[in-house]
PDB file of C-alpha atoms in Angstrom:
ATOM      1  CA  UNK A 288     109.847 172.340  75.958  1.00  0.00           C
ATOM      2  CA  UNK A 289     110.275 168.955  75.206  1.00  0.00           C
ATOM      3  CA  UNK A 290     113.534 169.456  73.863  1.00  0.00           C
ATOM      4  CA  UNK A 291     114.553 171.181  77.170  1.00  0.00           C
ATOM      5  CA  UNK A 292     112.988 168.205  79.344  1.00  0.00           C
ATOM      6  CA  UNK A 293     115.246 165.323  77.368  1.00  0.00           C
ATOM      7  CA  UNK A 294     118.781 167.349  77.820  1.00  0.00           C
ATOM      8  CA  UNK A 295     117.393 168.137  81.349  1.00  0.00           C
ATOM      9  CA  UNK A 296     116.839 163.714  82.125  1.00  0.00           C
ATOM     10  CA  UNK A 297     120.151 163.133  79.750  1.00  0.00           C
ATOM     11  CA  UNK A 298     122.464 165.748  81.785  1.00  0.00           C
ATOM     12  CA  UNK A 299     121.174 164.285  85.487  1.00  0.00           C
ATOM     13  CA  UNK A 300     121.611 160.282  84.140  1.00  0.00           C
ATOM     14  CA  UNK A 301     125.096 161.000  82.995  1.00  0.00           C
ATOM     15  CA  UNK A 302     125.645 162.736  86.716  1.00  0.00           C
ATOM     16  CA  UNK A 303     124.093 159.514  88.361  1.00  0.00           C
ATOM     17  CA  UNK A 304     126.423 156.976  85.952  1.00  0.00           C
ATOM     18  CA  UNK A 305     129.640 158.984  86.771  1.00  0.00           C
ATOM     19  CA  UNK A 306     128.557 158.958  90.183  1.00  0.00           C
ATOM     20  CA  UNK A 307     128.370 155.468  90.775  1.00  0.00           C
ATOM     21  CA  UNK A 308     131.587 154.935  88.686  1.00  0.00           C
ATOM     22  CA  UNK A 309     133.551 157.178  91.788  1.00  0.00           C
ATOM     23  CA  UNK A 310     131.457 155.171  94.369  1.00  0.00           C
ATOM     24  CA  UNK A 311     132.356 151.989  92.518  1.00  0.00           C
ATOM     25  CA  UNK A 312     136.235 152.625  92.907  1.00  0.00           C
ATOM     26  CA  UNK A 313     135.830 153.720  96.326  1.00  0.00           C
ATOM     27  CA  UNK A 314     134.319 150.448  97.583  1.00  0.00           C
ATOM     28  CA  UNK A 315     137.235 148.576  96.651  1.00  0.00           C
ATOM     29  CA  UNK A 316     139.296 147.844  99.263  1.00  0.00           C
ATOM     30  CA  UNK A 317     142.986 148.924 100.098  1.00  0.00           C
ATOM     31  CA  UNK A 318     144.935 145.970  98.098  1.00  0.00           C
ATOM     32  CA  UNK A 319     142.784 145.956  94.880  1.00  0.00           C
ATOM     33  CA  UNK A 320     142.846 149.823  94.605  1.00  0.00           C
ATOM     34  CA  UNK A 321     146.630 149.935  95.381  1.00  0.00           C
ATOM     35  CA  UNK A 322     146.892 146.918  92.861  1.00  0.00           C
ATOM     36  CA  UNK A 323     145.439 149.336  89.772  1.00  0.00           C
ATOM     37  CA  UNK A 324     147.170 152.071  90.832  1.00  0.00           C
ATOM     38  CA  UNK A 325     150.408 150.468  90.991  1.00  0.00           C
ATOM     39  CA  UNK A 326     149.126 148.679  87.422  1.00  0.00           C
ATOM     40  CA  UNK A 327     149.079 152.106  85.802  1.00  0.00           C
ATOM     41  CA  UNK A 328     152.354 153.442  87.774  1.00  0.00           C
ATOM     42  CA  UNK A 329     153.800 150.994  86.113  1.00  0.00           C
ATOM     43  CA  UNK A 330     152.596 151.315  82.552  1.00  0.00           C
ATOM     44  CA  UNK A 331     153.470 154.587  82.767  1.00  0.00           C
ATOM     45  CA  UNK A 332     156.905 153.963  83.450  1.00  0.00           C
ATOM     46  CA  UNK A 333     157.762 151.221  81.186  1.00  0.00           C
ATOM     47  CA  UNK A 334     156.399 153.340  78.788  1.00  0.00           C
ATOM     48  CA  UNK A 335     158.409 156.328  79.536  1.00  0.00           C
ATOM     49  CA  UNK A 336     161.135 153.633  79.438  1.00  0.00           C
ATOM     50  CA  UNK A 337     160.652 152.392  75.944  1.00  0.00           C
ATOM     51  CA  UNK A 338     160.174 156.134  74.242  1.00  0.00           C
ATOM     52  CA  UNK A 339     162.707 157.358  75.827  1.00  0.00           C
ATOM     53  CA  UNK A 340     165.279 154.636  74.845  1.00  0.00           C
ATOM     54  CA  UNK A 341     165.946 153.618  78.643  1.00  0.00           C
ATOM     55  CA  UNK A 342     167.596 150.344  79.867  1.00  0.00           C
ATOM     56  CA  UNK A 343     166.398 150.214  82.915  1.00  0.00           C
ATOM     57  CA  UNK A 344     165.908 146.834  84.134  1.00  0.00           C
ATOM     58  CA  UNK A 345     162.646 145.349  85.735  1.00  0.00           C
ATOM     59  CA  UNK A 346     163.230 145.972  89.397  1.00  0.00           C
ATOM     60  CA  UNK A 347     164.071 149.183  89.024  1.00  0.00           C
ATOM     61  CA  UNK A 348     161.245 150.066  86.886  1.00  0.00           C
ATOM     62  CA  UNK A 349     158.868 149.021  89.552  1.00  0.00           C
ATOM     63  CA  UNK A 350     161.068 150.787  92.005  1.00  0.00           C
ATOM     64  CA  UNK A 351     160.584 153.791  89.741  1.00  0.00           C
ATOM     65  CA  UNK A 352     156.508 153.064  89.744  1.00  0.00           C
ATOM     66  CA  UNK A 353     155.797 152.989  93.113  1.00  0.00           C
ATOM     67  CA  UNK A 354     157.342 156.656  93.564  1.00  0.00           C
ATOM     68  CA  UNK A 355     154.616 157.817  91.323  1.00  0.00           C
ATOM     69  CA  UNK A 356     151.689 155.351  92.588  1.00  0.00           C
ATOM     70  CA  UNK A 357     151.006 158.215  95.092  1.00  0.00           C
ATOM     71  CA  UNK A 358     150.813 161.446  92.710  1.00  0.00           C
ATOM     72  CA  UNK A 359     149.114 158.695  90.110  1.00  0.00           C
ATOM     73  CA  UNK A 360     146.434 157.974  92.438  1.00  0.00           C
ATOM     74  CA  UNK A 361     145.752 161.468  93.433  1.00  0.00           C
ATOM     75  CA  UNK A 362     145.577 162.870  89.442  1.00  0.00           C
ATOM     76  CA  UNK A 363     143.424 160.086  88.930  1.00  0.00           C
ATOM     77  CA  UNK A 364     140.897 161.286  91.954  1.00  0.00           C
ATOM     78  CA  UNK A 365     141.211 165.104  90.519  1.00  0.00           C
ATOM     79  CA  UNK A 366     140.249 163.404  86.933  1.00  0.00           C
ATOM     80  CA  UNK A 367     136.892 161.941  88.191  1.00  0.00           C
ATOM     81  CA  UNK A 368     136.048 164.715  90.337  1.00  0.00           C
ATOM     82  CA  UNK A 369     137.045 167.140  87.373  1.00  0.00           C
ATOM     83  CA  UNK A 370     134.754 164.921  85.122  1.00  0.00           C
ATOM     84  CA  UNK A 371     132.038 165.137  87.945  1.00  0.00           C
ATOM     85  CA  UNK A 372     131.812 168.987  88.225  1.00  0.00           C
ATOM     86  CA  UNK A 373     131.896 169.209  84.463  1.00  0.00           C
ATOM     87  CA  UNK A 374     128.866 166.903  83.725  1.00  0.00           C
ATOM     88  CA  UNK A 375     126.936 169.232  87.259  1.00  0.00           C
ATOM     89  CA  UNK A 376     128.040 172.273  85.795  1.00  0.00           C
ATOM     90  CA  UNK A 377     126.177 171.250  82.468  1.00  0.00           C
ATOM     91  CA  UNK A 378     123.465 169.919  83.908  1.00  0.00           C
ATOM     92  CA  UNK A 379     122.584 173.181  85.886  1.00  0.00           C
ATOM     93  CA  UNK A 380     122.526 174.976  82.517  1.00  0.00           C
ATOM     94  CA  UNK A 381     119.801 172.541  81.308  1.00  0.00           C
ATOM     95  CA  UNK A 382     118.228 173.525  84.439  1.00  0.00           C
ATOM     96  CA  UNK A 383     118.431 177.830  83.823  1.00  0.00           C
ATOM     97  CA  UNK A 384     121.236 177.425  86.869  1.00  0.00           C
ATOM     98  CA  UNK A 385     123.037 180.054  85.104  1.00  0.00           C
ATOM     99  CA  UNK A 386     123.783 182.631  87.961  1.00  0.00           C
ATOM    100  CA  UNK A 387     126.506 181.340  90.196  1.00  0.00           C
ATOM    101  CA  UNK A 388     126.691 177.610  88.224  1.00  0.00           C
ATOM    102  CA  UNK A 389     130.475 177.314  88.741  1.00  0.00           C
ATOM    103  CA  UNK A 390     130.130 177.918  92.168  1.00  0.00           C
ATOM    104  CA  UNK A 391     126.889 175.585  92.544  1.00  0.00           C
ATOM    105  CA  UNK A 392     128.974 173.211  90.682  1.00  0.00           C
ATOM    106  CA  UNK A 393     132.224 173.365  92.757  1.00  0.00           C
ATOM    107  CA  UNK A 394     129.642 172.896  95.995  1.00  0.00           C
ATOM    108  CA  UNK A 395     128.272 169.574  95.101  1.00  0.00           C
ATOM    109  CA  UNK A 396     131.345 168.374  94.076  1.00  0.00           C
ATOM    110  CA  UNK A 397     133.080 168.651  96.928  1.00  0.00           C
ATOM    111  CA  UNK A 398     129.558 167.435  98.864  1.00  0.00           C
ATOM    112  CA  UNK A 399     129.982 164.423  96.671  1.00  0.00           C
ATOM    113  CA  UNK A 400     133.843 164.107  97.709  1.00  0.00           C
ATOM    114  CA  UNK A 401     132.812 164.911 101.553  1.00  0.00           C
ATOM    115  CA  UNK A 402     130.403 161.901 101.214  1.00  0.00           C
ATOM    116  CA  UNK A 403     132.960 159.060  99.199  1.00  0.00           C
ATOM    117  CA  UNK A 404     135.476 160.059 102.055  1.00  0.00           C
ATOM    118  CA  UNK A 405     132.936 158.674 104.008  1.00  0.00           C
ATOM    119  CA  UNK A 406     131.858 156.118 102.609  1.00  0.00           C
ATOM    120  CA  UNK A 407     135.571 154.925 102.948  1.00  0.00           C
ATOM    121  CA  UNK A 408     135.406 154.494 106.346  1.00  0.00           C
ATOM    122  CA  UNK A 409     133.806 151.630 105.730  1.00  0.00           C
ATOM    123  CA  UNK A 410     135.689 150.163 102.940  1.00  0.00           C
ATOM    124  CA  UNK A 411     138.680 147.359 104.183  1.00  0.00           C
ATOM    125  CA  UNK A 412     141.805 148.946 104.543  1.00  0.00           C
ATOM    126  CA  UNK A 413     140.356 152.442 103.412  1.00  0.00           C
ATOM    127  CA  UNK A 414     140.065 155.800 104.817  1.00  0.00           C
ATOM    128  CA  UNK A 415     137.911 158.849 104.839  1.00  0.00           C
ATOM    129  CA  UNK A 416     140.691 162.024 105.128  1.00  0.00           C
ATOM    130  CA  UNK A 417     139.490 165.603 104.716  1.00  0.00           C
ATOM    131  CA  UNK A 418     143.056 166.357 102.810  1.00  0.00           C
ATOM    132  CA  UNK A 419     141.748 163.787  99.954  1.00  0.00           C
ATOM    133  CA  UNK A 420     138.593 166.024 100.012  1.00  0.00           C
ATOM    134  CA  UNK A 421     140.719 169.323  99.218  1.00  0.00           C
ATOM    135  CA  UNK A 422     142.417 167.277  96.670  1.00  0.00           C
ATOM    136  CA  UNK A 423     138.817 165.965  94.567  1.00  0.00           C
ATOM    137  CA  UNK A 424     137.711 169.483  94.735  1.00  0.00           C
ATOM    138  CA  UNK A 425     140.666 170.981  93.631  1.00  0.00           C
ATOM    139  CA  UNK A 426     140.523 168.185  90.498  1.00  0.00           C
ATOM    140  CA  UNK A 427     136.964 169.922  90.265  1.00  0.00           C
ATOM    141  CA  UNK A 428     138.198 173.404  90.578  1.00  0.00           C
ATOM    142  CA  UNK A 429     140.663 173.671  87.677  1.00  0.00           C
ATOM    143  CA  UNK A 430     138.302 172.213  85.262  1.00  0.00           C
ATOM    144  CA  UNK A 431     135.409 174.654  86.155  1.00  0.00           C
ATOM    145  CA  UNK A 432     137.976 177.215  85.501  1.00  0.00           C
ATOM    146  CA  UNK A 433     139.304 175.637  82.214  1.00  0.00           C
ATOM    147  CA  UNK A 434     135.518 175.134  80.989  1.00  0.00           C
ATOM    148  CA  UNK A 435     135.210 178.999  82.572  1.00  0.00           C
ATOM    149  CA  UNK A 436     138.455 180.448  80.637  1.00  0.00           C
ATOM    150  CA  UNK A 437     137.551 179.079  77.556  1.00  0.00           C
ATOM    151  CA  UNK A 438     133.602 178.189  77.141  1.00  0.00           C
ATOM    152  CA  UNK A 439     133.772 175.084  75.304  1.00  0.00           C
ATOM    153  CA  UNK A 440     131.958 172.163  76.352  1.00  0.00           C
ATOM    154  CA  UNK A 441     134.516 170.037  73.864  1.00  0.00           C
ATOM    155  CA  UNK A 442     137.462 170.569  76.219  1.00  0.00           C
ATOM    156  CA  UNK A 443     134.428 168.692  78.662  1.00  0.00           C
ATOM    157  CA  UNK A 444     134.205 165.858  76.294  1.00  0.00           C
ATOM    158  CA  UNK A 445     137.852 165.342  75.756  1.00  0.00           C
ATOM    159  CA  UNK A 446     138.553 165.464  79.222  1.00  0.00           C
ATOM    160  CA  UNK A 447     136.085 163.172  79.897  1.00  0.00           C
ATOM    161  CA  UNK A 448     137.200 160.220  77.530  1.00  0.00           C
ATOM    162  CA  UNK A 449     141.001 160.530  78.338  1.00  0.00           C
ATOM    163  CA  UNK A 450     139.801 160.267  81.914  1.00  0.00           C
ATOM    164  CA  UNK A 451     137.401 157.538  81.206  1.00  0.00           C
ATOM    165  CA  UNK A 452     139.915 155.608  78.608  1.00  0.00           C
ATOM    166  CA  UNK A 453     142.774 155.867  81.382  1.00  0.00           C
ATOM    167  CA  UNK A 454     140.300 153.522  83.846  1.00  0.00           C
ATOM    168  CA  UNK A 455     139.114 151.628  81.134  1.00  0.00           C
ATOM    169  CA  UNK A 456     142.432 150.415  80.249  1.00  0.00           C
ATOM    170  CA  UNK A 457     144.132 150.116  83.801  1.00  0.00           C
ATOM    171  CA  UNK A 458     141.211 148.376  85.303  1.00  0.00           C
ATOM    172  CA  UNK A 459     140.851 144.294  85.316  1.00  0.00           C
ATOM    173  CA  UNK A 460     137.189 144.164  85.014  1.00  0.00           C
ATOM    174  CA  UNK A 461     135.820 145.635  82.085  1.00  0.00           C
ATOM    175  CA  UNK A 462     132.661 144.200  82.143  1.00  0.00           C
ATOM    176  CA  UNK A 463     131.090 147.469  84.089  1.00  0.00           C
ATOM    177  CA  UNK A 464     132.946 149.920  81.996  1.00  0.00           C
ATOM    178  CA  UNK A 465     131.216 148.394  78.299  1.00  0.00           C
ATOM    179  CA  UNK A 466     127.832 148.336  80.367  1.00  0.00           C
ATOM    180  CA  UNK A 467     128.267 151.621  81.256  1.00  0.00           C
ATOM    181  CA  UNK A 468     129.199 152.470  78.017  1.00  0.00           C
ATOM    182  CA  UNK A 469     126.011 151.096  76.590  1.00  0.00           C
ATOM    183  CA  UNK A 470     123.791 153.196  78.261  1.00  0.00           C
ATOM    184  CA  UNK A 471     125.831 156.370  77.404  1.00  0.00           C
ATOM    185  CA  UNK A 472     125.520 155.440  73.874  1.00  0.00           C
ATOM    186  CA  UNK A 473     122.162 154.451  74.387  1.00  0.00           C
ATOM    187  CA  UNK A 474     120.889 158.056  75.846  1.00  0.00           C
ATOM    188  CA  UNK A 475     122.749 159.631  73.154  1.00  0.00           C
ATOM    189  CA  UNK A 476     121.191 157.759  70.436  1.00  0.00           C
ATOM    190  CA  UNK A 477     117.528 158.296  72.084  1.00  0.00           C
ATOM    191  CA  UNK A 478     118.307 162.397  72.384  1.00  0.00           C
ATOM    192  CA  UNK A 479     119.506 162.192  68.984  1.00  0.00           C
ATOM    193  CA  UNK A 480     116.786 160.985  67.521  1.00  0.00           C
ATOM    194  CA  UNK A 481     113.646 162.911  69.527  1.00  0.00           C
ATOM    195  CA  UNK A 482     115.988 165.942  68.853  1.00  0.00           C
ATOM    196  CA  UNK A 483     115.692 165.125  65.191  1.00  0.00           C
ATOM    197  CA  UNK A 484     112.136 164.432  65.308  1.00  0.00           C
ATOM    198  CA  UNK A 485     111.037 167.878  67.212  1.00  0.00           C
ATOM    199  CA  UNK A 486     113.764 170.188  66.399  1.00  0.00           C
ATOM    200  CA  UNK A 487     113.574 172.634  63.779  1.00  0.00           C
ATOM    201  CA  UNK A 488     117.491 174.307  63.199  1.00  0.00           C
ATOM    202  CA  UNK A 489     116.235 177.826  63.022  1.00  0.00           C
ATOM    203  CA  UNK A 490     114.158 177.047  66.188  1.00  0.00           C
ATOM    204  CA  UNK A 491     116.653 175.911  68.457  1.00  0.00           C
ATOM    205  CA  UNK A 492     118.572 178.708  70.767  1.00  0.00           C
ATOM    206  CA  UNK A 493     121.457 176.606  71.140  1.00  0.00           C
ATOM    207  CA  UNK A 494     124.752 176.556  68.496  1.00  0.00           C
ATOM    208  CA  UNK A 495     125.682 173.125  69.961  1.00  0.00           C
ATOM    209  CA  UNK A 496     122.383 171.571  69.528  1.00  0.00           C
ATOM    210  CA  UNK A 497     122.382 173.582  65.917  1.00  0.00           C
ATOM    211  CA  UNK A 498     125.444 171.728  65.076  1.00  0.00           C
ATOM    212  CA  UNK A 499     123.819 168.518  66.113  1.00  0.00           C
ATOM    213  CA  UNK A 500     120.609 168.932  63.438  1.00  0.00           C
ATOM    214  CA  UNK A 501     122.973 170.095  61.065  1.00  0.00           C
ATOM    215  CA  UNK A 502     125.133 167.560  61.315  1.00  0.00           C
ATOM    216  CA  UNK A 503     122.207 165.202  60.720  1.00  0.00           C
ATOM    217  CA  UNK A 504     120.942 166.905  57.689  1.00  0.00           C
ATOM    218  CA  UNK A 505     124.264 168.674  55.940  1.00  0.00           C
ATOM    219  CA  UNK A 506     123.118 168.920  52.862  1.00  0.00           C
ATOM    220  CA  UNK A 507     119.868 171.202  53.917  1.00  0.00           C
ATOM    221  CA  UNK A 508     122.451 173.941  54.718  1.00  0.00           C
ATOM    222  CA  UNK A 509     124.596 173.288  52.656  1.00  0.00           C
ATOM    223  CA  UNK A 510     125.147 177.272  51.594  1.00  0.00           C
ATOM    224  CA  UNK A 511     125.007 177.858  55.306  1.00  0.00           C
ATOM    225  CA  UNK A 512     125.924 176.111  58.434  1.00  0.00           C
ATOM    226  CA  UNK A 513     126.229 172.642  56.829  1.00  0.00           C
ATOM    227  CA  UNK A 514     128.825 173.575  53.985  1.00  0.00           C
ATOM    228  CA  UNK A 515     132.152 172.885  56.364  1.00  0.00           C
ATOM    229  CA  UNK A 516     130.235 169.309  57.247  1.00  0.00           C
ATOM    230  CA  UNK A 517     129.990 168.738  53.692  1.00  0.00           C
ATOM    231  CA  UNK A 518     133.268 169.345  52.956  1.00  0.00           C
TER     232      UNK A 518
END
């Protein structure tokens, strides 16, 4: 029970961090967002530049960015929302949401997406458009379906750095990002650890949170589930 109560707090903090991360971006106004945006447009094609052994020259590398600034902005808004529905769709299994999760999932999403577009209305040089709503659920649709198809909450995690690296490294301030970072680790250490403290590996129901215990104490199981750790 216990168990069950810390996933339960984890699952609806990391909501409420990635939550303010989306609201945080949407807040900025219309030059600084366009400015990042443009930042990784850019990146992206001077390194598509140097790969590919390209000699084009600067202006027409920043010609060739802000073509892609548009469909760069709008993958990075499906990547957050994507992220979003992933870390609701988790947290309505800690919850025993199991009938109908995806669908729960998809709902607040786009809720959440509804609301930001909103919130934009207010931001300088911003603004709310139901078409960028479509677009943030859609982002949240094709990861509910990937998470659906194949049932692996590591395609979550992986999908969740990339996206999560990709700001990190595109946006000026970094200050929020290793704060935020922090209290991630921070959470994970404290679940770790009560987990460790009131979790038997033959008691828990879970393979993921069996992995975890064996993980911490490989060579218990060594002739069992620990043996590949070992290894």
């Amino acid at each position: 029970m216990k168990r069950k109560r810390v996933w339960r707090i984890v699952s609806v903090a990391l909501i409420v961090v990635w939550a303010v991360v989306i609201f945080s971006f949407s807040a900025q106004p219309d030059t600084e967002s366009s400015e990042i945006s443009g930042h990784v447009s850019y990146r992206i094609v001077k390194m598509w530049n140097q790969v590919f052994g390209l000699k084009h020259s600067g202006p027409e590398l920043e010609q060739m960015a802000q073509k892609i600034e548009y469909p760069v902005r709008k993958a990075a808004h499906m990547s957050e929302y994507a992220v979003l529905a992933l870390l609701i769709f988790q947290a309505l299994t800690a919850f025993d949401r199991e009938k109908n999760r995806g669908c729960m999932a998809l709902g607040i999403t786009a809720a959440y997406a509804a609301t930001d577009e909103f919130h934009q209305l207010f931001v300088p040089g911003r603004a709310g458009r139901v078409t960028d709503v479509l677009i943030d659920s859609a982002g949240a649709f094709l990861a509910l379906i990937a998470y659906v198809f194949t049932d692996n909450l590591s395609t979550a995690i992986i999908i969740f750095c990339i996206t999560a690296g990709l700001i990190f490294v595109a946006h000026p301030d970094t200050k929020i990002f290793l704060i935020i970072a922090g209290v991630v680790i921070v959470l994970g250490v404290i679940g770790v650890l009560f987990l460790n403290a009131t979790l038997s590996v033959d008691g828990s129901g879970s393979f993921r949170l069996r992995r975890i215990m064996v993980w911490l104490h490989p060579e218990d199981f060594a002739d069992t589930w620990g043996y590949q750790t070992i290894q």
